[in-house]
Every structure is written in structure tokens, then in C-alpha cells.
Short mmCIF file of C-alpha atoms in Angstrom, two decimals:
data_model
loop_
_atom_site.label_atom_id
_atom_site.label_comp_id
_atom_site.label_asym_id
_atom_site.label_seq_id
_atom_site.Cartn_x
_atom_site.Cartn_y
_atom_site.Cartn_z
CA UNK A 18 156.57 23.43 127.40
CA UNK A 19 156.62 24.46 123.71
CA UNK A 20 154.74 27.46 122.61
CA UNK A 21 151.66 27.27 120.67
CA UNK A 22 151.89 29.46 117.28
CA UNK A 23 149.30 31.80 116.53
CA UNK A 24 147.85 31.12 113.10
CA UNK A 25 145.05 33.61 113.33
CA UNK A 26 147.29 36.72 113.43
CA UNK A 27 148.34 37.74 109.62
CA UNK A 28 150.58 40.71 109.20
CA UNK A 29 150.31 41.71 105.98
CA UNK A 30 153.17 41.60 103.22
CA UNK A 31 153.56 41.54 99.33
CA UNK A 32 151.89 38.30 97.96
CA UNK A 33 153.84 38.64 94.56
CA UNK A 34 157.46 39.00 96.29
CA UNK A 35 156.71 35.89 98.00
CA UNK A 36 155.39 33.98 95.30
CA UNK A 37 158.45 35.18 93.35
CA UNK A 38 160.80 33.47 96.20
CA UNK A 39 159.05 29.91 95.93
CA UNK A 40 160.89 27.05 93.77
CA UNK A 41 159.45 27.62 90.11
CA UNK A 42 157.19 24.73 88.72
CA UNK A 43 158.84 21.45 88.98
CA UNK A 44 157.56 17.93 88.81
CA UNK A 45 156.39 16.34 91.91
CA UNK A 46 156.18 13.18 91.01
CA UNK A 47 159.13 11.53 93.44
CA UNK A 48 157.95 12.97 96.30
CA UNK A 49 153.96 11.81 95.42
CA UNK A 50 155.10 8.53 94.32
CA UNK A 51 157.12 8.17 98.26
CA UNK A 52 154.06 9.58 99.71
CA UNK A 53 151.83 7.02 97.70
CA UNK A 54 154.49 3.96 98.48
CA UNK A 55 154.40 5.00 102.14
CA UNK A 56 150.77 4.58 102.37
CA UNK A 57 150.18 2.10 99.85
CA UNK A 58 152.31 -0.07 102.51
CA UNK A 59 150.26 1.00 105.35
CA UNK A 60 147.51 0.21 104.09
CA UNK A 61 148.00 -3.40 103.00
CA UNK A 62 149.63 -4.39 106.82
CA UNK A 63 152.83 -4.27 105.41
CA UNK A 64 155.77 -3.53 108.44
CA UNK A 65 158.86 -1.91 107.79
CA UNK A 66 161.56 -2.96 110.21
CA UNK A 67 163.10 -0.01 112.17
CA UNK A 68 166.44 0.64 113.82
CA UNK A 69 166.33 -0.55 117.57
CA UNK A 70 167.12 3.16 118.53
CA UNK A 71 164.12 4.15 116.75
CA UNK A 72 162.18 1.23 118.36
CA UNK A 73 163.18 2.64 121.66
CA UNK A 74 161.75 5.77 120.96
CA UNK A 75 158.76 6.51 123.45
CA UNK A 76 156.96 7.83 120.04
CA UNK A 77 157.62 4.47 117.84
CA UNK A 78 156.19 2.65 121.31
CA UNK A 79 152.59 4.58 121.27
CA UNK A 80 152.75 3.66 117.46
CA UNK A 81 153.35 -0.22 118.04
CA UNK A 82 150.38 -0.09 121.26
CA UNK A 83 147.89 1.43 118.86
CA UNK A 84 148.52 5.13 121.10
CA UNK A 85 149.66 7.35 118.33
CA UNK A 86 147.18 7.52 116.08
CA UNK A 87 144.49 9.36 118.24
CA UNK A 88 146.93 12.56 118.52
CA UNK A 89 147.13 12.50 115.13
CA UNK A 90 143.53 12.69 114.29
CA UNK A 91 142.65 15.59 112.99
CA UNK A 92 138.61 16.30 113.68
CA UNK A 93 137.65 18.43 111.00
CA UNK A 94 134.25 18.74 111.35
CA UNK A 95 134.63 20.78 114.75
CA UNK A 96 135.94 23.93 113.06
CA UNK A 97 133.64 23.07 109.41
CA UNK A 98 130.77 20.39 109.39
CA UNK A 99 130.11 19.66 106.39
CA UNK A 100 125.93 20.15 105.95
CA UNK A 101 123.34 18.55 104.05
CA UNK A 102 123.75 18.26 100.44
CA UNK A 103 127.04 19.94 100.35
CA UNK A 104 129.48 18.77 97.48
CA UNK A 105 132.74 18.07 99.96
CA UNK A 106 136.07 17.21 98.12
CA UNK A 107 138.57 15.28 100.79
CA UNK A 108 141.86 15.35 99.59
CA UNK A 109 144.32 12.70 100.85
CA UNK A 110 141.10 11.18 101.84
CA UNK A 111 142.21 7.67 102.39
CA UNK A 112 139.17 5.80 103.56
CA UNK A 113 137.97 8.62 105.54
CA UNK A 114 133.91 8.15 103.90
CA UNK A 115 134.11 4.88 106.12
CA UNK A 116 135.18 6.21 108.99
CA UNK A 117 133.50 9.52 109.72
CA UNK A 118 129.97 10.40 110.23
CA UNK A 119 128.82 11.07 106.34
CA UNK A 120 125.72 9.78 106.62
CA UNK A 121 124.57 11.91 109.28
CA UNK A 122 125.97 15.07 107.55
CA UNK A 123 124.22 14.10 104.84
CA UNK A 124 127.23 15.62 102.89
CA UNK A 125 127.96 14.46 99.36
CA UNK A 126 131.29 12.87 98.85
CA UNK A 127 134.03 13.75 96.45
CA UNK A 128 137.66 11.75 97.08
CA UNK A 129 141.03 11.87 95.73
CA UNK A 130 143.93 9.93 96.76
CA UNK A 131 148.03 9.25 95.64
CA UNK A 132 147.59 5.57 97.55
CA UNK A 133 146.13 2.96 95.18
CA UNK A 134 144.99 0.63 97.50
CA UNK A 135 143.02 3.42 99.42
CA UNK A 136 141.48 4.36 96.27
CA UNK A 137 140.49 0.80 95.42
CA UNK A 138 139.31 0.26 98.97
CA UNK A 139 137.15 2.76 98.93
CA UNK A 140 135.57 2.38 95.48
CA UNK A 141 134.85 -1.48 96.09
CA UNK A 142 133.30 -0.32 100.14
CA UNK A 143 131.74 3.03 99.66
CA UNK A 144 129.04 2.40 97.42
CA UNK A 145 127.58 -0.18 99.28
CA UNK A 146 128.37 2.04 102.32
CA UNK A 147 126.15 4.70 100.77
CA UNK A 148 125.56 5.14 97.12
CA UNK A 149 123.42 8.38 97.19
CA UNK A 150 126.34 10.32 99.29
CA UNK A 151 129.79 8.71 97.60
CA UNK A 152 130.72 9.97 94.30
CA UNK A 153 134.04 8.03 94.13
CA UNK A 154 137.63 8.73 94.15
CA UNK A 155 139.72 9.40 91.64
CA UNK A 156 143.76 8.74 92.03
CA UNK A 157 145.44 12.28 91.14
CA UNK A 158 147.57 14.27 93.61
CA UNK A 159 146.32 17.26 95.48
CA UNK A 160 147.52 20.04 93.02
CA UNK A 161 145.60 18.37 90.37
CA UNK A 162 142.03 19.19 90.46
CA UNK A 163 139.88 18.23 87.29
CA UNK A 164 136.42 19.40 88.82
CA UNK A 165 134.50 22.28 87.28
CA UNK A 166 135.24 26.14 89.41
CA UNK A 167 132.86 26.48 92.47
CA UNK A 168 131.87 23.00 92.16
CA UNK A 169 132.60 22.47 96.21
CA UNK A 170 130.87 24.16 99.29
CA UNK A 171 134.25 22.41 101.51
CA UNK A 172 137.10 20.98 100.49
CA UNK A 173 139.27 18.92 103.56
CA UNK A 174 142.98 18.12 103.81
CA UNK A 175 144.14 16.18 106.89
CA UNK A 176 147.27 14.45 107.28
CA UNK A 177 148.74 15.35 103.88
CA UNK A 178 150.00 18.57 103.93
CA UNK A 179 152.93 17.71 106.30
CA UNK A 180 154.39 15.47 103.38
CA UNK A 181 155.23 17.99 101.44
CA UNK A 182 157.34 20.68 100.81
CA UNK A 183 155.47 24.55 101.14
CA UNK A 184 155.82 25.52 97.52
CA UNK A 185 154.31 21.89 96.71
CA UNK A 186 150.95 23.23 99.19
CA UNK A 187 150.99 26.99 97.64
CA UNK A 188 149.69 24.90 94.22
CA UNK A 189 147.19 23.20 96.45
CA UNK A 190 145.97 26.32 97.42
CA UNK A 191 145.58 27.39 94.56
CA UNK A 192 144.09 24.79 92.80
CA UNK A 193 141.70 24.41 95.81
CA UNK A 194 140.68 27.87 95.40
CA UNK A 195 139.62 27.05 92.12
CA UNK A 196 136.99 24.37 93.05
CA UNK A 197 135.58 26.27 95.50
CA UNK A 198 132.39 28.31 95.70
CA UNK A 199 131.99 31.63 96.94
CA UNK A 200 132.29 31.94 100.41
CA UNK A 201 133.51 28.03 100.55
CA UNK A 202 136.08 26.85 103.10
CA UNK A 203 139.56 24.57 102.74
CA UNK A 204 139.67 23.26 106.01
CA UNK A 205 142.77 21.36 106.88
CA UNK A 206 145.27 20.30 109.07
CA UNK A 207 149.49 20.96 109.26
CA UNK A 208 152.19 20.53 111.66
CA UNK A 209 153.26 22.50 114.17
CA UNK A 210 157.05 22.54 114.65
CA UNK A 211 156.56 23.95 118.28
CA UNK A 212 154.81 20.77 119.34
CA UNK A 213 156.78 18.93 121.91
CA UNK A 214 156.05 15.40 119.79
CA UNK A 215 156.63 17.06 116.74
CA UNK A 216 160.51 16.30 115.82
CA UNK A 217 160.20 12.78 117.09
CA UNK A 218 157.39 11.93 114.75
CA UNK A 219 159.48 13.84 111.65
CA UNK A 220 162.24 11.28 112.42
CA UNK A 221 159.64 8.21 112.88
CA UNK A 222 158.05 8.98 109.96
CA UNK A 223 161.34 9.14 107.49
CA UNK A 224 162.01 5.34 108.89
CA UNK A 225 158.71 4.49 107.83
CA UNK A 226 158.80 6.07 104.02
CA UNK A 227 158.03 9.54 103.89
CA UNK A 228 159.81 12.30 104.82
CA UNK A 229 158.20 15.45 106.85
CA UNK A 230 158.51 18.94 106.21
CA UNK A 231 158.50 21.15 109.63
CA UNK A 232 157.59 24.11 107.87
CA UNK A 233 156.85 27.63 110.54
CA UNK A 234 153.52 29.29 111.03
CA UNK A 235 155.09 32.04 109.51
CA UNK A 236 155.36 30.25 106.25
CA UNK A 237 151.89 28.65 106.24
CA UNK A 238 150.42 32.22 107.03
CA UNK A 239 152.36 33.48 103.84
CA UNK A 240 151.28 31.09 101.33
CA UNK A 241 147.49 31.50 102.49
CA UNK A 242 147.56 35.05 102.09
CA UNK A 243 149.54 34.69 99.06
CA UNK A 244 146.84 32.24 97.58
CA UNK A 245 144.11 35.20 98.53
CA UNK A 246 143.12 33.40 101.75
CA UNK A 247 142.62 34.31 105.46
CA UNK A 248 142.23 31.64 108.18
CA UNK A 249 138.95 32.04 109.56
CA UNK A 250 139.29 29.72 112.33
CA UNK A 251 142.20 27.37 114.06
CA UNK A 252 142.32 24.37 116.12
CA UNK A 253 145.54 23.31 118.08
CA UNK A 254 146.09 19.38 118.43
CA UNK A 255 149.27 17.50 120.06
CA UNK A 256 150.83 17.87 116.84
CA UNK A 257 148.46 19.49 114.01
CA UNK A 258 146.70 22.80 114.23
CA UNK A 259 143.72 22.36 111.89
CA UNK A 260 142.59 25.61 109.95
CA UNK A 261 139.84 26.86 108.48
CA UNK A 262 140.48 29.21 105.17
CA UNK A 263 138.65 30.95 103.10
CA UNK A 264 138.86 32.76 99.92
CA UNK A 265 138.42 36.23 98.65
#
């Protein structure tokens, strides 16, 4: 059986070196525009025929019975609820408003999304849904955040992170950071490498659009204490550990 990482433990190290080692600013826009075409597809029914070998894959079989998608869920609001008349920024949301509990939170709704047909789903369905709690969403990748500084008690990543390579989520961070209030948490979900499902679903998931970036908990703890972070709390899943950061 594969090892769970620890990624509550954070030795210390020099945030500057490491920041020094990442990629320098580059444009993102391929790998957001793959992510965006991957999902865009998924979302309109659209099937993408796969090799037989990956067809035979036990993983690709859960996928096709409607299995898979319950160990990829990622249930946020165990490790940080969002409460009444919180501002909560999802990011990646999909149509996430529509499917979790928002209207018993009571927790005011903020989305952004790469997918245009997620975005347009949710703009046409989430009003009527609940007007008071949905403020929208606005098509912009996660690294670009046009909100005003501590304009968010939460902000929420699941499913997204794993798209991208780490210096792409160091930005996030930072731009998340940002948004955030004082004492506000980024709560979100990445993949753990040491899951026994893990490389399987890598190599489903570059046959269906989009490659994945195993990336260790060594790294992840890096770039949050880089970023000024410190996980406050961890989840372990069959493949995502969800964390809960905060800042300063």
C-alpha cells in the first residue's frame, strides 16, 4: 500500500532561494486554453475516443460506470465551511454553486472559470438558483484575480491545481493571498503522487485532453511557505489531499 504524505509537517527553508529556482514569468495561455478545451468538452457530452488499452484500464472502466467521479470529489467544506455572509471566491468553480449546499451556508458566491460553457451555465442557472447568494462568474484563469485586497473571508480550489505545472500554482498563491482577508483561508485540493490510483488517472487524463502534473508534497509544502502560508489543516482522499492554508 502506498504511503500517505504528510502535508502538515513544514521544515523550514529560504523562501527567496526557492522562488529564485521556479521558471521566470511566462505566458500560460497553452496550457489554460488545453485545460479550458478539456472541460469545455466535458461539459457539453462531448466523448473522446480512447485507445482500447486505455479502455481496458480498470480506472477508464469506473469512469465509463459513473465510479470515478466520487473519489475524486473533493469535500471542501469538511476542513472550511464557508459561514453566513462570507464573500467565498471558487476558483475552477465549474458549476459547483449548483451542486453544493450554498444556500444553507448562506455563503455569498464569487466564481471564476477557464471553461466557457461552465461559465455560461452557470450565469444563465445561478441566478434563478439564488440571486441574493450568486454574484456571477467571470472567465479569467486562476492567477488572475481582479477583486479588491481582503475582499474574501475563503477562497476554494478543487480539481484545478493538478492541471498545472507548480510554478503556474506559486502565482495562484500569490494572487490568492491578495484577495484574502486577514486571517482568511485558501482551501483546496492537489494530488498525491503516493496514491495507488494516482498514475493511472495521470495517464487517463492526458487521453482525455489535459495533461497532469504529479508534483511531491515536498514541492507543494515549498511553494506555500514560499507564498507566506502554513497549512492549517489536511484531508487525505483516494487521490487528493485537500488543505487548508492560511496567510501571515
Amino acid at each position: 500500500m502506498s504511503k500517505k504524505q504528510d502535508f502538515t509537517s513544514q521544515p523550514e527553508f529560504s523562501s527567496s532561494s526557492y522562488f529564485g529556482s521556479l521558471s521566470k514569468p511566462q505566458d500560460w495561455q497553452d496550457r489554460i486554453g488545453t485545460v479550458a478545451n478539456r472541460f469545455n468538452r466535458e461539459y457539453r457530452g462531448e466523448t473522446l475516443e480512447l485507445p482500447e488499452e486505455v479502455k481496458a484500464m480498470p480506472i477508464a472502466q469506473e469512469r465509463a460506470a459513473g465510479l470515478l467521479q466520487a473519489k475524486l470529489a473533493s469535500p471542501f467544506w469538511q476542513i472550511a465551511q464557508p459561514q453566513k455572509n462570507q464573500r467565498c471566491l471558487d476558483l475552477g468553480c465549474g458549476v459547483s454553486f449548483l451542486i453544493y449546499p450554498w444556500r444553507d451556508w448562506g455563503a455569498i458566491f464569487y466564481g471564476q472559470e477557464v471553461s466557457t460553457v461552465a461559465r455560461d451555465i452557470l450565469n444563465a442557472r445561478g441566478p434563478q438558483f439564488n440571486s441574493k447568494l450568486f454574484k456571477g462568474v467571470v472567465l479569467a484563469p486562476a492567477h488572475q484575480l481582479d477583486y479588491e485586497a481582503g475582499q474574501f473571508d475563503l477562497a476554494i480550489a478543487t480539481g484545478v491545481s493538478c492541471y498545472y505545472p507548480i510554478d503556474y500554482w506559486a502565482e495562484v498563491l500569490a494572487a490568492v493571498k491578495k484577495v484574502l482577508k486577514p486571517g482568511g483561508f485558501f482551501a483546496f485540493d492537489i494530488l498525491d503522487p503516493e496514491m495507488p490510483l494516482a498514475e493511472n488517472w495521470a495517464i487517463l487524463e492526458t487521453y482525455l485532453g489535459a495533461e497532469v502534473f504529479l508534483e511531491s508534497a515536498t514541492d507543494w509544502k515549498k511553494i506555500i511557505q514560499a507564498a507566506g502560508g502554513s497549512i492549517a489543516k489536511s484531508q487525505p482522499g483516494e487521490l487528493f489531499q485537500l488543505l487548508k492554508v492560511r496567510f501571515g
